[in-house]
Short mmCIF file of C-alpha atoms and ligand atoms in Angstrom, two decimals:
data_model
loop_
_atom_site.label_atom_id
_atom_site.label_comp_id
_atom_site.label_asym_id
_atom_site.label_seq_id
_atom_site.Cartn_x
_atom_site.Cartn_y
_atom_site.Cartn_z
CA MET A 1 -7.84 20.07 -17.85
CA THR A 2 -11.65 18.99 -18.74
CA ALA A 3 -11.56 15.19 -18.12
CA PRO A 4 -12.28 13.06 -21.25
CA ILE A 5 -15.05 10.58 -20.58
CA ASP A 6 -14.47 7.40 -22.43
CA GLY A 7 -11.39 5.25 -21.91
CA SER A 8 -13.04 2.20 -23.59
CA LYS A 9 -11.32 2.77 -26.95
CA PHE A 10 -7.96 1.96 -25.38
CA LEU A 11 -9.39 -1.24 -23.90
CA ASP A 12 -7.96 -4.36 -25.14
CA PRO A 13 -10.53 -6.89 -25.92
CA ARG A 14 -8.48 -9.71 -23.93
CA VAL A 15 -8.43 -7.32 -20.89
CA ALA A 16 -12.32 -6.34 -21.21
CA ALA A 17 -13.33 -10.23 -21.71
CA PHE A 18 -11.45 -11.09 -18.66
CA VAL A 19 -12.66 -8.13 -16.44
CA SER A 20 -16.21 -8.73 -17.52
CA GLY A 21 -16.13 -12.50 -17.45
CA ARG A 22 -17.25 -14.80 -14.70
CA HIS A 23 -15.32 -14.37 -11.55
CA ALA A 24 -14.84 -16.70 -8.59
CA MET A 25 -12.78 -16.99 -5.66
CA LEU A 26 -9.77 -19.06 -5.32
CA ILE A 27 -10.11 -21.39 -2.15
CA GLY A 28 -8.23 -24.77 -1.64
CA GLY A 29 -7.40 -24.76 -5.41
CA GLN A 30 -10.98 -24.30 -6.50
CA TRP A 31 -12.70 -21.43 -8.13
CA LEU A 32 -15.87 -20.86 -6.08
CA PRO A 33 -18.67 -18.38 -5.96
CA ALA A 34 -19.67 -16.87 -2.57
CA ALA A 35 -21.62 -19.54 -0.43
CA SER A 36 -24.47 -16.89 -0.43
CA GLY A 37 -24.30 -16.65 -4.24
CA ARG A 38 -24.10 -12.84 -3.88
CA THR A 39 -21.90 -10.77 -5.95
CA LEU A 40 -20.47 -7.32 -5.77
CA ASP A 41 -20.20 -4.91 -8.84
CA VAL A 42 -16.60 -3.31 -9.77
CA LEU A 43 -16.53 0.15 -11.41
CA ASP A 44 -14.40 1.85 -13.97
CA PRO A 45 -13.75 4.99 -12.03
CA SER A 46 -13.17 7.23 -15.04
CA SER A 47 -16.84 6.50 -16.19
CA GLY A 48 -18.62 5.36 -13.19
CA LYS A 49 -19.80 2.40 -15.14
CA VAL A 50 -20.00 -1.29 -14.15
CA ILE A 51 -17.06 -3.28 -15.62
CA GLY A 52 -17.51 -6.65 -13.73
CA ALA A 53 -18.82 -8.36 -10.67
CA VAL A 54 -16.72 -10.80 -8.43
CA PRO A 55 -18.30 -12.82 -5.61
CA ALA A 56 -19.27 -10.95 -2.32
CA GLY A 57 -17.64 -13.37 0.14
CA GLU A 58 -18.62 -13.42 3.79
CA ALA A 59 -18.00 -15.28 6.96
CA ALA A 60 -18.94 -18.65 5.59
CA ASP A 61 -16.29 -18.36 2.86
CA VAL A 62 -13.53 -17.04 4.98
CA ASP A 63 -14.23 -20.03 7.45
CA LEU A 64 -13.72 -22.43 4.28
CA ALA A 65 -10.56 -20.33 3.25
CA VAL A 66 -9.05 -20.65 6.92
CA LYS A 67 -9.82 -24.37 7.04
CA VAL A 68 -8.11 -25.08 3.80
CA ALA A 69 -5.24 -22.93 4.49
CA ARG A 70 -4.78 -24.57 7.78
CA LYS A 71 -4.71 -27.90 6.26
CA ALA A 72 -2.17 -26.75 3.67
CA PHE A 73 0.06 -25.31 6.51
CA SER A 74 0.35 -28.42 8.36
CA GLY A 75 0.53 -30.42 5.06
CA PRO A 76 2.74 -30.48 2.07
CA TRP A 77 3.72 -26.85 2.43
CA SER A 78 5.32 -27.41 5.74
CA SER A 79 7.33 -30.24 4.60
CA MET A 80 8.52 -28.59 1.23
CA VAL A 81 12.26 -27.57 1.59
CA PRO A 82 13.00 -23.71 1.51
CA ALA A 83 14.67 -24.23 -1.71
CA GLU A 84 11.51 -25.67 -3.48
CA ARG A 85 9.56 -22.71 -1.91
CA ALA A 86 11.80 -20.11 -3.27
CA LYS A 87 11.60 -21.94 -6.78
CA LEU A 88 7.74 -21.33 -6.75
CA ILE A 89 7.99 -17.82 -5.74
CA TRP A 90 10.69 -17.11 -8.27
CA ARG A 91 8.29 -18.75 -11.05
CA LEU A 92 5.36 -16.62 -9.68
CA ALA A 93 7.56 -13.53 -10.39
CA ASP A 94 8.36 -14.70 -13.82
CA LEU A 95 4.63 -15.17 -14.46
CA ILE A 96 3.78 -11.99 -13.32
CA GLU A 97 5.90 -10.36 -15.55
CA GLN A 98 5.06 -12.38 -18.42
CA HIS A 99 1.39 -11.38 -17.87
CA GLY A 100 2.09 -7.79 -17.58
CA ASP A 101 0.22 -6.79 -20.65
CA MET A 102 -2.94 -8.51 -19.07
CA LEU A 103 -2.10 -7.50 -15.40
CA GLY A 104 -0.99 -3.76 -16.03
CA PRO A 105 -4.30 -2.87 -17.94
CA VAL A 106 -6.64 -4.72 -15.66
CA ASN A 107 -5.09 -2.97 -12.54
CA SER A 108 -5.31 0.38 -14.35
CA TYR A 109 -8.71 -0.13 -15.58
CA GLU A 110 -10.35 -0.93 -12.16
CA CYS A 111 -8.14 1.40 -10.05
CA GLY A 112 -8.26 4.39 -12.56
CA LYS A 113 -4.21 4.92 -12.52
CA PRO A 114 -2.42 5.93 -15.71
CA ILE A 115 -1.29 2.59 -17.73
CA GLY A 116 2.33 3.61 -17.57
CA ASP A 117 2.52 3.83 -13.73
CA SER A 118 0.68 0.32 -13.70
CA ARG A 119 2.24 -1.49 -16.60
CA ASN A 120 5.89 -0.21 -16.39
CA GLY A 121 5.73 0.82 -12.59
CA GLU A 122 3.58 -1.46 -10.20
CA VAL A 123 3.61 -4.48 -12.24
CA PRO A 124 7.46 -4.71 -12.26
CA PHE A 125 7.70 -3.63 -8.66
CA THR A 126 5.32 -6.62 -7.85
CA ALA A 127 7.49 -9.13 -9.80
CA GLU A 128 10.74 -7.86 -8.13
CA THR A 129 9.18 -7.94 -4.71
CA PHE A 130 8.46 -11.80 -5.24
CA ARG A 131 11.95 -12.42 -6.53
CA TYR A 132 13.51 -10.49 -3.53
CA TYR A 133 11.43 -12.75 -0.95
CA ALA A 134 12.17 -16.04 -3.16
CA GLY A 135 15.97 -15.24 -2.17
CA TRP A 136 15.10 -15.01 1.52
CA ALA A 137 13.19 -18.36 1.74
CA THR A 138 16.58 -19.99 1.99
CA LYS A 139 18.24 -17.66 4.41
CA LEU A 140 15.89 -17.78 7.50
CA ASN A 141 18.47 -18.77 9.87
CA GLY A 142 18.36 -19.08 13.79
CA GLU A 143 21.38 -18.60 15.88
CA SER A 144 22.91 -20.49 18.69
CA MET A 145 23.50 -18.91 22.02
CA THR A 146 26.75 -19.15 24.66
CA ILE A 147 24.78 -20.15 27.79
CA ASN A 148 25.92 -18.46 31.18
CA ALA A 149 24.60 -21.47 33.57
CA PRO A 150 27.11 -24.06 34.72
CA GLY A 151 27.30 -27.34 32.72
CA ASP A 152 27.20 -28.46 29.32
CA TRP A 153 24.46 -26.78 27.02
CA HIS A 154 23.55 -26.23 23.27
CA ALA A 155 20.88 -23.70 22.87
CA TYR A 156 19.46 -22.18 19.68
CA THR A 157 16.72 -20.56 17.92
CA ARG A 158 14.48 -21.69 15.09
CA ARG A 159 12.53 -18.94 12.77
CA GLU A 160 9.28 -20.69 12.51
CA PRO A 161 6.31 -19.45 10.14
CA VAL A 162 3.52 -17.77 12.18
CA GLY A 163 0.97 -19.95 10.52
CA VAL A 164 -2.25 -18.96 8.77
CA VAL A 165 -2.13 -15.45 7.95
CA GLY A 166 -5.07 -12.97 6.72
CA GLN A 167 -3.98 -10.09 4.50
CA ILE A 168 -6.38 -7.21 3.76
CA ILE A 169 -5.25 -4.98 1.05
CA PRO A 170 -6.31 -1.49 -0.31
CA TRP A 171 -7.30 -0.29 -3.54
CA ASN A 172 -4.34 2.53 -4.25
CA PHE A 173 -1.73 -0.05 -5.17
CA PRO A 174 -3.67 -3.46 -5.55
CA LEU A 175 -0.78 -5.28 -6.90
CA ALA A 176 2.04 -3.89 -5.03
CA MET A 177 0.38 -3.96 -1.67
CA LEU A 178 -0.54 -7.54 -2.30
CA ALA A 179 3.01 -8.55 -3.35
CA TRP A 180 4.27 -6.78 -0.01
CA LYS A 181 2.36 -9.16 2.00
CA VAL A 182 2.16 -12.40 0.04
CA ALA A 183 5.62 -12.32 -0.93
CA PRO A 184 7.31 -12.52 2.46
CA ALA A 185 4.29 -14.73 3.77
CA LEU A 186 5.09 -17.57 1.17
CA ALA A 187 8.84 -17.08 1.76
CA THR A 188 8.60 -17.94 5.42
CA GLY A 189 6.17 -20.63 4.86
CA CYS A 190 2.85 -19.44 5.97
CA THR A 191 -0.45 -20.08 4.29
CA ILE A 192 -2.70 -17.17 3.10
CA VAL A 193 -6.17 -16.03 2.95
CA LEU A 194 -5.95 -12.72 1.05
CA LYS A 195 -8.90 -10.42 0.67
CA PRO A 196 -8.51 -7.43 -1.95
CA ALA A 197 -10.24 -4.24 -1.89
CA GLU A 198 -14.03 -4.47 -3.06
CA GLN A 199 -12.82 -1.53 -5.49
CA THR A 200 -10.08 -3.59 -7.14
CA PRO A 201 -10.50 -7.33 -6.77
CA ILE A 202 -10.13 -8.51 -10.28
CA GLY A 203 -6.35 -7.88 -10.68
CA ALA A 204 -6.06 -9.94 -7.52
CA LEU A 205 -8.12 -12.79 -8.96
CA TYR A 206 -5.80 -12.58 -12.05
CA PHE A 207 -2.88 -12.96 -9.87
CA GLY A 208 -4.58 -16.13 -8.36
CA LYS A 209 -4.46 -17.79 -11.74
CA LEU A 210 -0.92 -17.22 -11.90
CA VAL A 211 -0.52 -18.74 -8.43
CA GLU A 212 -2.14 -21.91 -9.80
CA GLU A 213 -0.16 -21.99 -12.90
CA ALA A 214 3.23 -21.51 -10.67
CA GLY A 215 2.22 -24.81 -9.12
CA PHE A 216 1.73 -23.73 -5.41
CA PRO A 217 0.13 -26.68 -3.45
CA GLU A 218 -3.53 -26.02 -3.12
CA GLY A 219 -4.54 -23.98 -0.14
CA VAL A 220 -1.46 -22.12 0.16
CA VAL A 221 -2.85 -18.87 -1.19
CA ASN A 222 -6.64 -18.43 -1.05
CA ILE A 223 -8.44 -15.14 -2.35
CA VAL A 224 -11.79 -14.27 -0.81
CA THR A 225 -13.25 -11.26 -2.52
CA GLY A 226 -15.82 -9.34 -0.64
CA PHE A 227 -16.74 -6.06 1.35
CA GLY A 228 -14.60 -5.12 4.33
CA GLU A 229 -17.35 -5.03 6.83
CA ALA A 230 -18.17 -8.77 5.97
CA ALA A 231 -15.22 -10.75 4.78
CA GLY A 232 -12.50 -8.31 6.12
CA ALA A 233 -14.25 -8.19 9.76
CA ALA A 234 -14.68 -12.08 9.75
CA MET A 235 -10.81 -12.46 9.03
CA SER A 236 -9.93 -10.22 11.92
CA GLY A 237 -11.99 -11.75 14.31
CA HIS A 238 -11.34 -15.34 12.93
CA PRO A 239 -10.20 -17.64 16.05
CA ASP A 240 -7.96 -19.84 13.69
CA ILE A 241 -6.17 -16.90 11.91
CA ASP A 242 -2.66 -16.47 13.45
CA LYS A 243 -1.98 -13.00 12.04
CA ILE A 244 -3.49 -10.16 9.95
CA ALA A 245 -1.68 -7.90 7.96
CA PHE A 246 -3.58 -4.72 6.78
CA THR A 247 -3.02 -1.69 4.93
CA GLY A 248 -5.70 0.98 4.75
CA SER A 249 -7.40 3.54 6.94
CA THR A 250 -6.39 4.24 10.37
CA GLU A 251 -10.15 4.07 11.59
CA VAL A 252 -10.17 0.30 10.13
CA GLY A 253 -6.65 -0.62 11.40
CA LYS A 254 -7.89 0.29 14.95
CA MET A 255 -11.06 -1.90 14.38
CA ILE A 256 -8.85 -4.78 13.13
CA ALA A 257 -6.43 -4.28 16.20
CA ARG A 258 -9.53 -4.44 18.60
CA ALA A 259 -11.08 -7.60 16.64
CA ALA A 260 -7.66 -9.45 17.13
CA THR A 261 -7.75 -9.37 20.72
CA GLY A 262 -10.09 -12.50 20.51
CA ASN A 263 -7.30 -14.96 19.88
CA LEU A 264 -4.52 -12.53 20.18
CA LYS A 265 -3.38 -12.98 16.85
CA LYS A 266 -0.67 -10.72 15.57
CA VAL A 267 -1.13 -7.49 13.68
CA SER A 268 0.57 -5.44 11.43
CA LEU A 269 -0.68 -2.25 10.25
CA GLU A 270 0.33 0.01 7.60
CA LEU A 271 -1.98 3.11 7.94
CA GLY A 272 -2.70 6.68 6.89
CA GLY A 273 -0.11 9.44 6.55
CA LYS A 274 0.14 13.22 6.13
CA ALA A 275 3.80 13.36 4.90
CA PRO A 276 5.51 16.84 5.16
CA THR A 277 7.54 18.09 1.83
CA ILE A 278 10.14 20.28 3.53
CA VAL A 279 11.95 22.60 1.17
CA LEU A 280 14.93 24.39 2.82
CA ALA A 281 16.26 27.76 1.33
CA ASP A 282 19.12 26.20 -0.61
CA ALA A 283 17.40 23.50 -2.36
CA ASP A 284 17.55 23.32 -6.02
CA VAL A 285 14.21 24.88 -7.05
CA GLU A 286 13.48 23.05 -10.33
CA MET A 287 14.14 19.62 -8.37
CA ALA A 288 12.00 20.63 -5.45
CA VAL A 289 9.26 21.69 -7.67
CA ALA A 290 9.17 18.53 -9.64
CA GLY A 291 9.62 16.46 -6.31
CA ALA A 292 6.92 18.26 -4.56
CA SER A 293 4.20 18.06 -7.33
CA SER A 294 4.85 14.29 -7.79
CA ALA A 295 4.62 13.98 -4.05
CA ALA A 296 1.11 15.40 -4.02
CA PHE A 297 -0.27 14.22 -7.31
CA PHE A 298 1.33 10.70 -8.03
CA ASN A 299 -1.34 8.26 -8.09
CA ALA A 300 -3.89 10.96 -7.81
CA GLY A 301 -2.75 11.66 -4.27
CA GLN A 302 -4.04 8.14 -3.05
CA SER A 303 -0.89 7.14 -1.51
CA CYS A 304 -0.21 6.83 2.20
CA GLY A 305 3.20 8.44 1.78
CA ALA A 306 1.70 11.20 -0.51
CA GLY A 307 3.24 14.79 0.32
CA THR A 308 0.34 16.80 1.45
CA ARG A 309 1.63 19.51 3.70
CA PHE A 310 4.39 21.52 1.93
CA PHE A 311 6.80 23.59 4.14
CA VAL A 312 8.64 25.94 2.10
CA HIS A 313 11.37 28.75 2.90
CA ARG A 314 9.96 32.04 2.12
CA LYS A 315 12.80 33.08 0.34
CA ILE A 316 11.85 30.62 -2.49
CA TYR A 317 7.93 30.00 -1.37
CA ASP A 318 6.57 32.20 -4.56
CA LYS A 319 8.75 30.27 -7.02
CA VAL A 320 8.08 26.93 -5.65
CA MET A 321 4.17 27.78 -5.41
CA ALA A 322 4.20 29.17 -9.11
CA GLY A 323 6.11 26.20 -10.18
CA VAL A 324 3.87 23.56 -8.90
CA ALA A 325 0.66 25.49 -9.72
CA GLU A 326 2.03 25.47 -13.37
CA ARG A 327 2.70 21.77 -13.37
CA ALA A 328 -0.71 21.15 -11.79
CA GLU A 329 -2.56 22.90 -14.52
CA LYS A 330 -0.51 21.35 -17.13
CA LEU A 331 -1.35 17.73 -15.76
CA ARG A 332 -3.49 16.02 -18.33
CA LEU A 333 -6.41 14.33 -16.56
CA GLY A 334 -8.00 11.39 -18.24
CA PRO A 335 -8.75 7.57 -18.06
CA GLY A 336 -5.81 5.34 -16.87
CA LEU A 337 -6.09 3.20 -19.83
CA ASP A 338 -5.46 6.35 -22.10
CA PRO A 339 -1.79 6.52 -22.55
CA ALA A 340 -1.72 10.33 -22.75
CA SER A 341 -3.16 10.67 -19.29
CA GLU A 342 -0.93 11.79 -16.40
CA LEU A 343 -3.61 11.94 -13.90
CA GLY A 344 -6.39 9.28 -13.49
CA PRO A 345 -9.67 9.68 -11.41
CA VAL A 346 -9.66 8.90 -7.71
CA VAL A 347 -10.90 5.46 -7.11
CA SER A 348 -14.68 5.95 -6.16
CA GLN A 349 -17.49 8.48 -5.63
CA GLN A 350 -16.94 7.96 -2.13
CA GLN A 351 -13.66 9.12 -2.07
CA MET A 352 -14.15 11.95 -4.44
CA GLU A 353 -16.87 13.27 -2.26
CA ARG A 354 -14.56 12.91 0.84
CA ILE A 355 -11.84 14.88 -1.11
CA THR A 356 -14.17 17.74 -2.44
CA ARG A 357 -15.76 18.14 0.93
CA LEU A 358 -12.37 18.45 2.76
CA ILE A 359 -11.45 21.14 0.25
CA CYS A 360 -14.54 23.10 0.70
CA GLU A 361 -14.19 22.77 4.62
CA GLY A 362 -10.65 24.33 3.89
CA LYS A 363 -12.28 27.05 1.82
CA SER A 364 -14.96 27.98 4.44
CA SER A 365 -12.40 28.02 7.18
CA GLY A 366 -10.29 30.92 5.19
CA ALA A 367 -7.84 28.90 3.30
CA GLU A 368 -7.18 30.03 -0.33
CA ILE A 369 -7.22 27.70 -3.13
CA VAL A 370 -4.08 28.40 -5.41
CA THR A 371 -4.96 26.12 -8.06
CA GLY A 372 -7.66 23.44 -8.69
CA GLY A 373 -10.29 23.27 -6.16
CA GLY A 374 -12.82 20.89 -6.83
CA ARG A 375 -14.02 18.19 -9.26
CA ALA A 376 -13.08 17.99 -12.91
CA GLY A 377 -15.80 17.45 -15.25
CA ASP A 378 -18.98 15.76 -14.44
CA THR A 379 -18.52 11.96 -15.49
CA GLY A 380 -16.22 9.76 -13.42
CA TYR A 381 -14.37 10.56 -10.22
CA PHE A 382 -11.95 13.18 -11.47
CA VAL A 383 -10.73 15.78 -9.02
CA LYS A 384 -8.56 18.67 -10.12
CA PRO A 385 -4.99 18.61 -8.72
CA THR A 386 -5.26 21.21 -5.97
CA ILE A 387 -2.89 23.23 -3.85
CA ILE A 388 -4.10 25.19 -0.82
CA SER A 389 -2.62 28.16 1.06
CA ASN A 390 -3.23 30.28 4.13
CA THR A 391 -4.03 27.19 6.35
CA THR A 392 -3.85 26.99 10.02
CA ARG A 393 -3.23 23.99 12.28
CA ASP A 394 -6.75 23.22 13.18
CA MET A 395 -8.15 22.98 9.94
CA SER A 396 -9.36 19.58 8.54
CA VAL A 397 -7.55 19.81 5.37
CA ILE A 398 -4.35 20.15 7.50
CA ARG A 399 -5.08 17.48 9.93
CA GLU A 400 -7.24 14.82 8.10
CA GLU A 401 -5.58 12.23 5.42
CA ILE A 402 -7.38 13.57 2.42
CA PHE A 403 -6.07 10.79 -0.21
CA GLY A 404 -6.64 12.81 -3.06
CA PRO A 405 -4.54 15.11 -5.52
CA VAL A 406 -4.48 17.86 -3.00
CA ALA A 407 -1.61 19.66 -0.87
CA CYS A 408 -1.42 22.39 1.46
CA ALA A 409 1.48 24.88 1.58
CA MET A 410 3.11 27.00 4.42
CA PRO A 411 6.04 29.16 4.07
CA PHE A 412 8.57 29.35 6.89
CA ASP A 413 11.05 32.22 7.56
CA ASP A 414 13.57 30.98 9.97
CA GLU A 415 15.45 27.67 9.40
CA ASP A 416 15.32 26.68 13.03
CA LEU A 417 15.50 22.82 12.71
CA ASP A 418 13.65 22.19 15.97
CA ALA A 419 10.87 24.71 15.07
CA LEU A 420 10.69 23.07 11.68
CA ALA A 421 10.53 19.37 12.98
CA ARG A 422 7.86 20.52 15.24
CA ASP A 423 5.50 21.91 12.76
CA ALA A 424 6.37 18.68 10.42
CA ASN A 425 5.53 16.46 13.33
CA ASP A 426 2.23 18.24 14.35
CA THR A 427 0.26 15.37 13.13
CA GLU A 428 -1.22 12.22 14.54
CA TYR A 429 0.37 10.46 11.66
CA GLY A 430 3.94 9.48 11.02
CA LEU A 431 4.39 7.55 7.85
CA ALA A 432 6.86 9.39 5.64
CA ALA A 433 8.39 13.05 4.93
CA SER A 434 10.66 14.71 2.41
CA ILE A 435 13.41 17.11 2.63
CA TRP A 436 14.90 19.20 -0.01
CA THR A 437 18.04 20.59 0.28
CA ASN A 438 21.80 20.48 -0.52
CA ASN A 439 23.13 21.08 3.10
CA LEU A 440 24.02 17.58 4.30
CA GLY A 441 24.11 18.59 7.96
CA ALA A 442 20.86 20.14 7.68
CA ALA A 443 19.34 17.04 6.06
CA HIS A 444 20.56 14.56 8.47
CA ARG A 445 19.88 16.59 11.59
CA LEU A 446 16.36 17.24 10.51
CA ALA A 447 15.91 13.69 9.31
CA ALA A 448 16.68 12.67 12.88
CA LYS A 449 14.03 14.85 14.48
CA ILE A 450 11.20 13.74 12.11
CA LYS A 451 8.70 11.41 13.71
CA SER A 452 8.03 9.02 10.64
CA GLY A 453 9.02 5.68 9.26
CA THR A 454 10.59 7.07 6.26
CA VAL A 455 12.52 10.30 5.50
CA TRP A 456 13.24 11.06 1.87
CA ILE A 457 16.17 13.41 1.02
CA ASN A 458 15.59 14.89 -2.34
CA CYS A 459 12.97 12.46 -3.52
CA HIS A 460 9.62 11.36 -2.42
CA ASN A 461 7.60 8.40 -2.58
CA PHE A 462 10.76 6.35 -3.50
CA ASN A 463 10.28 2.79 -2.33
CA ASP A 464 12.73 -0.21 -2.97
CA VAL A 465 12.27 -3.82 -1.96
CA THR A 466 15.50 -3.70 0.32
CA MET A 467 13.82 -0.63 2.45
CA PRO A 468 11.59 -1.27 5.50
CA PHE A 469 8.41 0.80 5.17
CA GLY A 470 5.74 1.53 7.92
CA GLY A 471 4.67 3.96 10.32
CA PHE A 472 5.34 5.70 13.70
CA LYS A 473 2.53 6.96 15.57
CA GLN A 474 -0.89 6.31 14.21
CA SER A 475 0.40 5.37 10.72
CA GLY A 476 0.77 1.82 11.99
CA TRP A 477 2.74 -1.21 13.45
CA GLY A 478 5.59 -3.07 11.98
CA ARG A 479 7.52 -2.73 8.87
CA GLU A 480 6.98 -4.32 5.40
CA LEU A 481 9.58 -4.82 2.76
CA GLY A 482 13.27 -5.60 3.45
CA ALA A 483 14.47 -8.23 5.79
CA GLN A 484 12.23 -6.61 8.65
CA ALA A 485 9.14 -8.00 6.77
CA LEU A 486 10.30 -11.47 7.72
CA ASP A 487 9.84 -10.77 11.23
CA LEU A 488 6.05 -10.10 10.57
CA TYR A 489 5.53 -13.76 9.38
CA THR A 490 7.92 -15.77 11.80
CA GLN A 491 8.16 -16.48 15.31
CA THR A 492 11.24 -17.59 17.31
CA LYS A 493 11.37 -20.82 19.10
CA THR A 494 14.15 -21.27 21.58
CA VAL A 495 15.61 -24.73 22.10
CA ALA A 496 17.84 -25.37 25.08
CA ILE A 497 19.39 -28.83 25.50
CA ARG A 498 21.35 -30.07 28.51
CA LEU A 499 23.96 -32.14 27.09
CA PRO A 500 24.09 -35.66 28.69
P1 LIG B 601 -10.55 0.94 4.28
O1 LIG B 601 -9.68 0.98 5.31
O2 LIG B 601 -11.89 0.94 4.99
O3 LIG B 601 -10.20 -0.09 3.20
C1 LIG B 601 -9.02 -0.99 3.11
C2 LIG B 601 -9.44 -2.39 3.30
O4 LIG B 601 -9.93 -2.76 4.50
C3 LIG B 601 -10.31 -2.96 2.17
O5 LIG B 601 -9.90 -4.01 1.52
C4 LIG B 601 -11.56 -2.98 2.80
O6 LIG B 601 -12.28 -3.94 2.39
C5 LIG B 601 -11.02 -3.40 3.94
N1 LIG B 601 -12.09 -3.07 5.32
C6 LIG B 601 -12.73 -2.05 5.47
N2 LIG B 601 -13.67 -2.11 6.65
C7 LIG B 601 -13.11 -3.24 7.23
C8 LIG B 601 -13.45 -3.81 8.45
N3 LIG B 601 -14.48 -3.40 9.17
N4 LIG B 601 -12.69 -5.08 8.80
C9 LIG B 601 -11.86 -5.48 8.04
N5 LIG B 601 -11.40 -4.93 6.79
C10 LIG B 601 -12.05 -3.84 6.35
O7 LIG B 601 -10.37 2.35 3.41
P2 LIG B 601 -11.35 3.04 2.56
O8 LIG B 601 -12.69 3.21 3.10
O9 LIG B 601 -11.46 2.46 1.12
O10 LIG B 601 -10.66 4.39 2.35
C11 LIG B 601 -10.85 5.46 3.18
C12 LIG B 601 -9.62 6.15 3.69
O11 LIG B 601 -8.58 5.32 4.13
C13 LIG B 601 -9.02 7.08 2.42
O12 LIG B 601 -9.44 8.14 2.35
C14 LIG B 601 -7.35 7.05 2.93
O13 LIG B 601 -7.43 8.10 3.94
C15 LIG B 601 -7.34 5.66 3.96
N6 LIG B 601 -6.75 4.78 3.14
C16 LIG B 601 -5.49 4.45 3.33
C17 LIG B 601 -4.78 3.65 2.47
C18 LIG B 601 -3.18 3.57 2.72
O14 LIG B 601 -2.48 3.12 1.79
N7 LIG B 601 -2.66 3.58 3.96
C19 LIG B 601 -5.33 2.94 1.50
C20 LIG B 601 -6.67 2.96 1.41
C21 LIG B 601 -7.37 3.98 2.21
MG1 LIG B 602 -13.70 2.07 4.51
#
């Protein structure tokens, strides 16, 4: 399980040249440096080495991007018929697919995730998201109402775009998270200022090239790279941004919601999670073992839906634990670009330190490490896949989102669904949950009792463009994907006419 150090032998020279090349921000159809001239370094998390640099955009750059986005919103974009918008979005999806051999490795290189997950998972999902919303562009209809007042009336609604939207995205699924936000915003006719995470801006800039190639009018999609505290904060407080969409930590989500009160911009938030993985006594053990392992370790646990609290019936607890531990120990850690790697590094030193601190806190408060338990190797940001048992409800490993390949496991004796739901719901988060069972009645009853935006049954981390995704409780506001995402980017106008 020792982490190999060097992924560079798997690096395609074209990918290396793009990543290390000179980067600029896409603002109003031009490629610009930051007004300050400053840049920020991008690292390879498997080695900790600098692999590129992008402009460190700040408030002045955000201002300019908002200005051109506003101009584009009231300009050619607003007069373009929906079918033309749909064509452009579809063309963008085609380009994403055609450029998969660049986008896939660029994404894997800067984020650390296994190349297969990026090239054959995230990239096609990104293209599919654009295609799905291309279809919606021509289907945004209002309705007409039957009026109760005496006389002759005609009343109807129109669904109008919200306007200029700011989209702040995280580093864990840099391309998919971008697509979940950009695609519905384009379909509804909004214009965009996009800020990728500072750890993974280069894939987003590559995407910017494809936006240009697809032929969108200038200023419709603008990309400002920069730190959250500077560019991100400037966006959330900006008086001429009509809406912010954010995916990231609950802490920053709250800051954005506060900053948005200035002009009461609309806000949608997809925040942290602490998903339970609930395995009932009758579950198919082999399936549950594979599912629970993937729930905890997929994307090195850096997924808001990650299954990080296992509740397993005591009758099969030892079997499930042994199975998950065996899988964890066999996982091959390595740089994302190495096709043999099954588990990549976590994204940054800061994340690695946070994960290992939480594991240590668990240990010192009496939890037991079943497998893993800390950093792997001494190069890059690898963390051993870790399972923790003997936890109690007040421990930080149980309460906080760890965002690493770490899960805590607890047995239960009684299949009392109310008690199970109470324990599963004992968290401030409510993003997702999974239930493993063949008992249809128990599955649906428990699904209804779980307080989370998604409940998976006999699967985990299953997302589809058609299925709304978002959080209950402190996991966020609003739903992305599916038809519901269109509500985030449109507002309803009522028109009432007294017929003469
Ligand atoms: P973060 O929430 O700070 O970063 C996410 C995005 O927000 C990035 O684009 C960042 O530049 C931006 N941002 C940061 N501070 C901002 C501010 N003051 N105003 C506006 N935008 C700001 O997340 P971070 O620090 O990278 O990770 C910390 C923890 O957050 C993780 O351990 C994990 O628990 C959680 N997280 C959850 C994600 C999810 O998918 N729900 C994704 C990333 C992180
Ligand atoms: Mg942060």
